């Protein structure tokens, strides 16, 4: 079992299927890469620091943090971008949205993978620009 090959296969297959569905239904398909606290490069708010420190005490939460390591960001992003280009799917990196809009020190994350209402508001505004 090679996780890199499996990931490549899954991304290619899924984006191909979404492309087929989009063409069949005559709808635009867009892929938005989920923002993750480890990937968006923002300075953490006091609330985020406190929450993340608490989560570090929980083995399962610590394991989740290792799965979304920044080292995996480029690999995953590039794989998705290549397949989006291959299947003519628009791509948006929500991590870049947060990074480019200087949301430093703003409380946006409830944990390392879930946004709060304010974070969701920023991303939904960016998604609307794709429609």
PDB file of C-alpha atoms in Angstrom:
ATOM      1  CA  UNK A   1       0.000   0.000   0.000  1.00  0.00           C
ATOM      2  CA  UNK A   2       1.524   3.303  -1.110  1.00  0.00           C
ATOM      3  CA  UNK A   3      -0.445   6.277   0.286  1.00  0.00           C
ATOM      4  CA  UNK A   4       0.986   8.711  -2.286  1.00  0.00           C
ATOM      5  CA  UNK A   5      -0.174   6.566  -5.205  1.00  0.00           C
ATOM      6  CA  UNK A   6      -3.552   6.035  -3.570  1.00  0.00           C
ATOM      7  CA  UNK A   7      -3.952   9.756  -2.967  1.00  0.00           C
ATOM      8  CA  UNK A   8      -3.060  10.502  -6.593  1.00  0.00           C
ATOM      9  CA  UNK A   9      -5.564   7.913  -7.781  1.00  0.00           C
ATOM     10  CA  UNK A  10      -8.347   9.176  -5.509  1.00  0.00           C
ATOM     11  CA  UNK A  11      -7.877  12.842  -6.404  1.00  0.00           C
ATOM     12  CA  UNK A  12      -7.759  12.063 -10.118  1.00  0.00           C
ATOM     13  CA  UNK A  13     -10.792   9.779  -9.981  1.00  0.00           C
ATOM     14  CA  UNK A  14     -12.906  12.124  -7.875  1.00  0.00           C
ATOM     15  CA  UNK A  15     -12.155  15.259  -9.871  1.00  0.00           C
ATOM     16  CA  UNK A  16     -12.772  13.350 -13.096  1.00  0.00           C
ATOM     17  CA  UNK A  17     -16.180  12.264 -11.751  1.00  0.00           C
ATOM     18  CA  UNK A  18     -17.047  15.809 -10.674  1.00  0.00           C
ATOM     19  CA  UNK A  19     -16.015  17.054 -14.109  1.00  0.00           C
ATOM     20  CA  UNK A  20     -18.291  14.509 -15.793  1.00  0.00           C
ATOM     21  CA  UNK A  21     -21.181  15.479 -13.503  1.00  0.00           C
ATOM     22  CA  UNK A  22     -20.577  19.182 -14.178  1.00  0.00           C
ATOM     23  CA  UNK A  23     -20.563  18.681 -17.930  1.00  0.00           C
ATOM     24  CA  UNK A  24     -23.619  16.427 -17.803  1.00  0.00           C
ATOM     25  CA  UNK A  25     -25.596  18.926 -15.743  1.00  0.00           C
ATOM     26  CA  UNK A  26     -24.095  21.989 -17.450  1.00  0.00           C
ATOM     27  CA  UNK A  27     -22.861  23.430 -14.154  1.00  0.00           C
ATOM     28  CA  UNK A  28     -19.571  24.990 -13.142  1.00  0.00           C
ATOM     29  CA  UNK A  29     -17.469  22.907 -10.732  1.00  0.00           C
ATOM     30  CA  UNK A  30     -15.044  24.680  -8.401  1.00  0.00           C
ATOM     31  CA  UNK A  31     -12.668  23.079  -5.931  1.00  0.00           C
ATOM     32  CA  UNK A  32     -11.888  24.954  -2.722  1.00  0.00           C
ATOM     33  CA  UNK A  33      -8.970  23.624  -0.687  1.00  0.00           C
ATOM     34  CA  UNK A  34     -10.049  23.717   2.939  1.00  0.00           C
ATOM     35  CA  UNK A  35      -8.256  26.205   5.156  1.00  0.00           C
ATOM     36  CA  UNK A  36      -6.283  24.592   7.960  1.00  0.00           C
ATOM     37  CA  UNK A  37      -4.649  26.425  10.812  1.00  0.00           C
ATOM     38  CA  UNK A  38      -1.299  24.794  10.026  1.00  0.00           C
ATOM     39  CA  UNK A  39      -1.512  25.664   6.334  1.00  0.00           C
ATOM     40  CA  UNK A  40      -2.799  29.227   6.158  1.00  0.00           C
ATOM     41  CA  UNK A  41       0.256  30.808   7.774  1.00  0.00           C
ATOM     42  CA  UNK A  42      -1.635  33.256   9.966  1.00  0.00           C
ATOM     43  CA  UNK A  43      -0.475  34.391  13.355  1.00  0.00           C
ATOM     44  CA  UNK A  44      -2.727  32.732  15.884  1.00  0.00           C
ATOM     45  CA  UNK A  45      -5.133  34.672  18.043  1.00  0.00           C
ATOM     46  CA  UNK A  46      -4.965  34.292  21.810  1.00  0.00           C
ATOM     47  CA  UNK A  47      -8.110  32.143  21.645  1.00  0.00           C
ATOM     48  CA  UNK A  48      -6.598  29.864  18.985  1.00  0.00           C
ATOM     49  CA  UNK A  49      -3.376  29.506  20.968  1.00  0.00           C
ATOM     50  CA  UNK A  50      -5.345  28.529  24.087  1.00  0.00           C
ATOM     51  CA  UNK A  51      -7.533  26.044  22.203  1.00  0.00           C
ATOM     52  CA  UNK A  52      -4.614  24.455  20.353  1.00  0.00           C
ATOM     53  CA  UNK A  53      -2.609  24.133  23.578  1.00  0.00           C
ATOM     54  CA  UNK A  54      -5.555  22.322  25.169  1.00  0.00           C
ATOM     55  CA  UNK A  55      -5.924  20.056  22.140  1.00  0.00           C
ATOM     56  CA  UNK A  56      -2.243  19.101  22.348  1.00  0.00           C
ATOM     57  CA  UNK A  57      -3.111  17.326  25.609  1.00  0.00           C
ATOM     58  CA  UNK A  58      -5.480  14.953  23.776  1.00  0.00           C
ATOM     59  CA  UNK A  59      -3.672  12.118  21.910  1.00  0.00           C
ATOM     60  CA  UNK A  60      -6.232  11.910  19.075  1.00  0.00           C
ATOM     61  CA  UNK A  61      -6.160  15.670  18.481  1.00  0.00           C
ATOM     62  CA  UNK A  62      -2.360  15.621  18.481  1.00  0.00           C
ATOM     63  CA  UNK A  63      -2.499  12.872  15.825  1.00  0.00           C
ATOM     64  CA  UNK A  64      -4.827  14.994  13.651  1.00  0.00           C
ATOM     65  CA  UNK A  65      -2.311  17.830  13.871  1.00  0.00           C
ATOM     66  CA  UNK A  66       0.413  15.548  12.528  1.00  0.00           C
ATOM     67  CA  UNK A  67      -1.789  14.516   9.573  1.00  0.00           C
ATOM     68  CA  UNK A  68      -2.181  18.128   8.443  1.00  0.00           C
ATOM     69  CA  UNK A  69       1.484  18.980   8.747  1.00  0.00           C
ATOM     70  CA  UNK A  70       2.630  21.929   6.619  1.00  0.00           C
ATOM     71  CA  UNK A  71       4.991  19.575   4.751  1.00  0.00           C
ATOM     72  CA  UNK A  72       1.947  17.866   3.215  1.00  0.00           C
ATOM     73  CA  UNK A  73       0.382  21.135   2.065  1.00  0.00           C
ATOM     74  CA  UNK A  74       2.417  21.599  -1.129  1.00  0.00           C
ATOM     75  CA  UNK A  75       2.082  17.934  -2.079  1.00  0.00           C
ATOM     76  CA  UNK A  76      -1.696  17.940  -1.673  1.00  0.00           C
ATOM     77  CA  UNK A  77      -2.233  21.364  -3.198  1.00  0.00           C
ATOM     78  CA  UNK A  78      -0.101  20.607  -6.266  1.00  0.00           C
ATOM     79  CA  UNK A  79      -1.841  17.292  -6.814  1.00  0.00           C
ATOM     80  CA  UNK A  80      -5.263  18.942  -6.680  1.00  0.00           C
ATOM     81  CA  UNK A  81      -4.203  21.875  -8.885  1.00  0.00           C
ATOM     82  CA  UNK A  82      -2.801  19.511 -11.553  1.00  0.00           C
ATOM     83  CA  UNK A  83      -6.040  17.544 -11.667  1.00  0.00           C
ATOM     84  CA  UNK A  84      -8.212  20.654 -11.623  1.00  0.00           C
ATOM     85  CA  UNK A  85      -6.309  21.899 -14.665  1.00  0.00           C
ATOM     86  CA  UNK A  86      -6.596  18.465 -16.301  1.00  0.00           C
ATOM     87  CA  UNK A  87     -10.385  18.420 -15.865  1.00  0.00           C
ATOM     88  CA  UNK A  88     -11.001  22.155 -16.347  1.00  0.00           C
ATOM     89  CA  UNK A  89     -12.156  22.719 -12.770  1.00  0.00           C
ATOM     90  CA  UNK A  90     -11.623  26.092 -11.151  1.00  0.00           C
ATOM     91  CA  UNK A  91      -9.420  25.957  -8.044  1.00  0.00           C
ATOM     92  CA  UNK A  92      -9.318  28.200  -4.997  1.00  0.00           C
ATOM     93  CA  UNK A  93      -6.938  27.773  -2.077  1.00  0.00           C
ATOM     94  CA  UNK A  94      -8.767  28.995   1.023  1.00  0.00           C
ATOM     95  CA  UNK A  95      -5.454  29.005   2.900  1.00  0.00           C
ATOM     96  CA  UNK A  96      -4.205  31.696   0.525  1.00  0.00           C
ATOM     97  CA  UNK A  97      -7.400  33.692   1.059  1.00  0.00           C
ATOM     98  CA  UNK A  98      -6.689  33.853   4.789  1.00  0.00           C
ATOM     99  CA  UNK A  99      -2.962  34.460   4.267  1.00  0.00           C
ATOM    100  CA  UNK A 100      -3.359  37.211   1.646  1.00  0.00           C
ATOM    101  CA  UNK A 101      -6.062  39.078   3.533  1.00  0.00           C
ATOM    102  CA  UNK A 102      -3.928  39.491   6.643  1.00  0.00           C
ATOM    103  CA  UNK A 103      -6.283  37.837   9.078  1.00  0.00           C
ATOM    104  CA  UNK A 104      -3.427  37.607  11.575  1.00  0.00           C
ATOM    105  CA  UNK A 105      -4.356  37.485  15.232  1.00  0.00           C
ATOM    106  CA  UNK A 106      -8.068  37.187  14.323  1.00  0.00           C
ATOM    107  CA  UNK A 107      -9.892  34.278  15.903  1.00  0.00           C
ATOM    108  CA  UNK A 108     -10.922  32.165  12.893  1.00  0.00           C
ATOM    109  CA  UNK A 109     -10.396  28.522  13.948  1.00  0.00           C
ATOM    110  CA  UNK A 110     -12.279  26.383  16.478  1.00  0.00           C
ATOM    111  CA  UNK A 111      -9.567  23.741  16.146  1.00  0.00           C
ATOM    112  CA  UNK A 112      -6.892  23.097  13.536  1.00  0.00           C
ATOM    113  CA  UNK A 113      -9.410  22.044  10.855  1.00  0.00           C
ATOM    114  CA  UNK A 114     -12.691  23.849  11.606  1.00  0.00           C
ATOM    115  CA  UNK A 115     -13.464  27.534  11.178  1.00  0.00           C
ATOM    116  CA  UNK A 116     -15.634  29.584  13.487  1.00  0.00           C
ATOM    117  CA  UNK A 117     -18.423  31.829  12.158  1.00  0.00           C
ATOM    118  CA  UNK A 118     -16.031  34.662  11.333  1.00  0.00           C
ATOM    119  CA  UNK A 119     -13.697  32.336   9.424  1.00  0.00           C
ATOM    120  CA  UNK A 120     -16.633  30.825   7.546  1.00  0.00           C
ATOM    121  CA  UNK A 121     -17.834  34.317   6.650  1.00  0.00           C
ATOM    122  CA  UNK A 122     -14.475  35.206   5.067  1.00  0.00           C
ATOM    123  CA  UNK A 123     -14.334  31.975   3.084  1.00  0.00           C
ATOM    124  CA  UNK A 124     -17.973  32.157   1.960  1.00  0.00           C
ATOM    125  CA  UNK A 125     -17.364  35.690   0.644  1.00  0.00           C
ATOM    126  CA  UNK A 126     -14.385  34.402  -1.343  1.00  0.00           C
ATOM    127  CA  UNK A 127     -16.405  31.453  -2.662  1.00  0.00           C
ATOM    128  CA  UNK A 128     -19.141  33.792  -3.860  1.00  0.00           C
ATOM    129  CA  UNK A 129     -16.593  35.480  -6.097  1.00  0.00           C
ATOM    130  CA  UNK A 130     -16.188  32.183  -7.996  1.00  0.00           C
ATOM    131  CA  UNK A 131     -19.879  31.823  -8.778  1.00  0.00           C
TER     132      UNK A 131
END
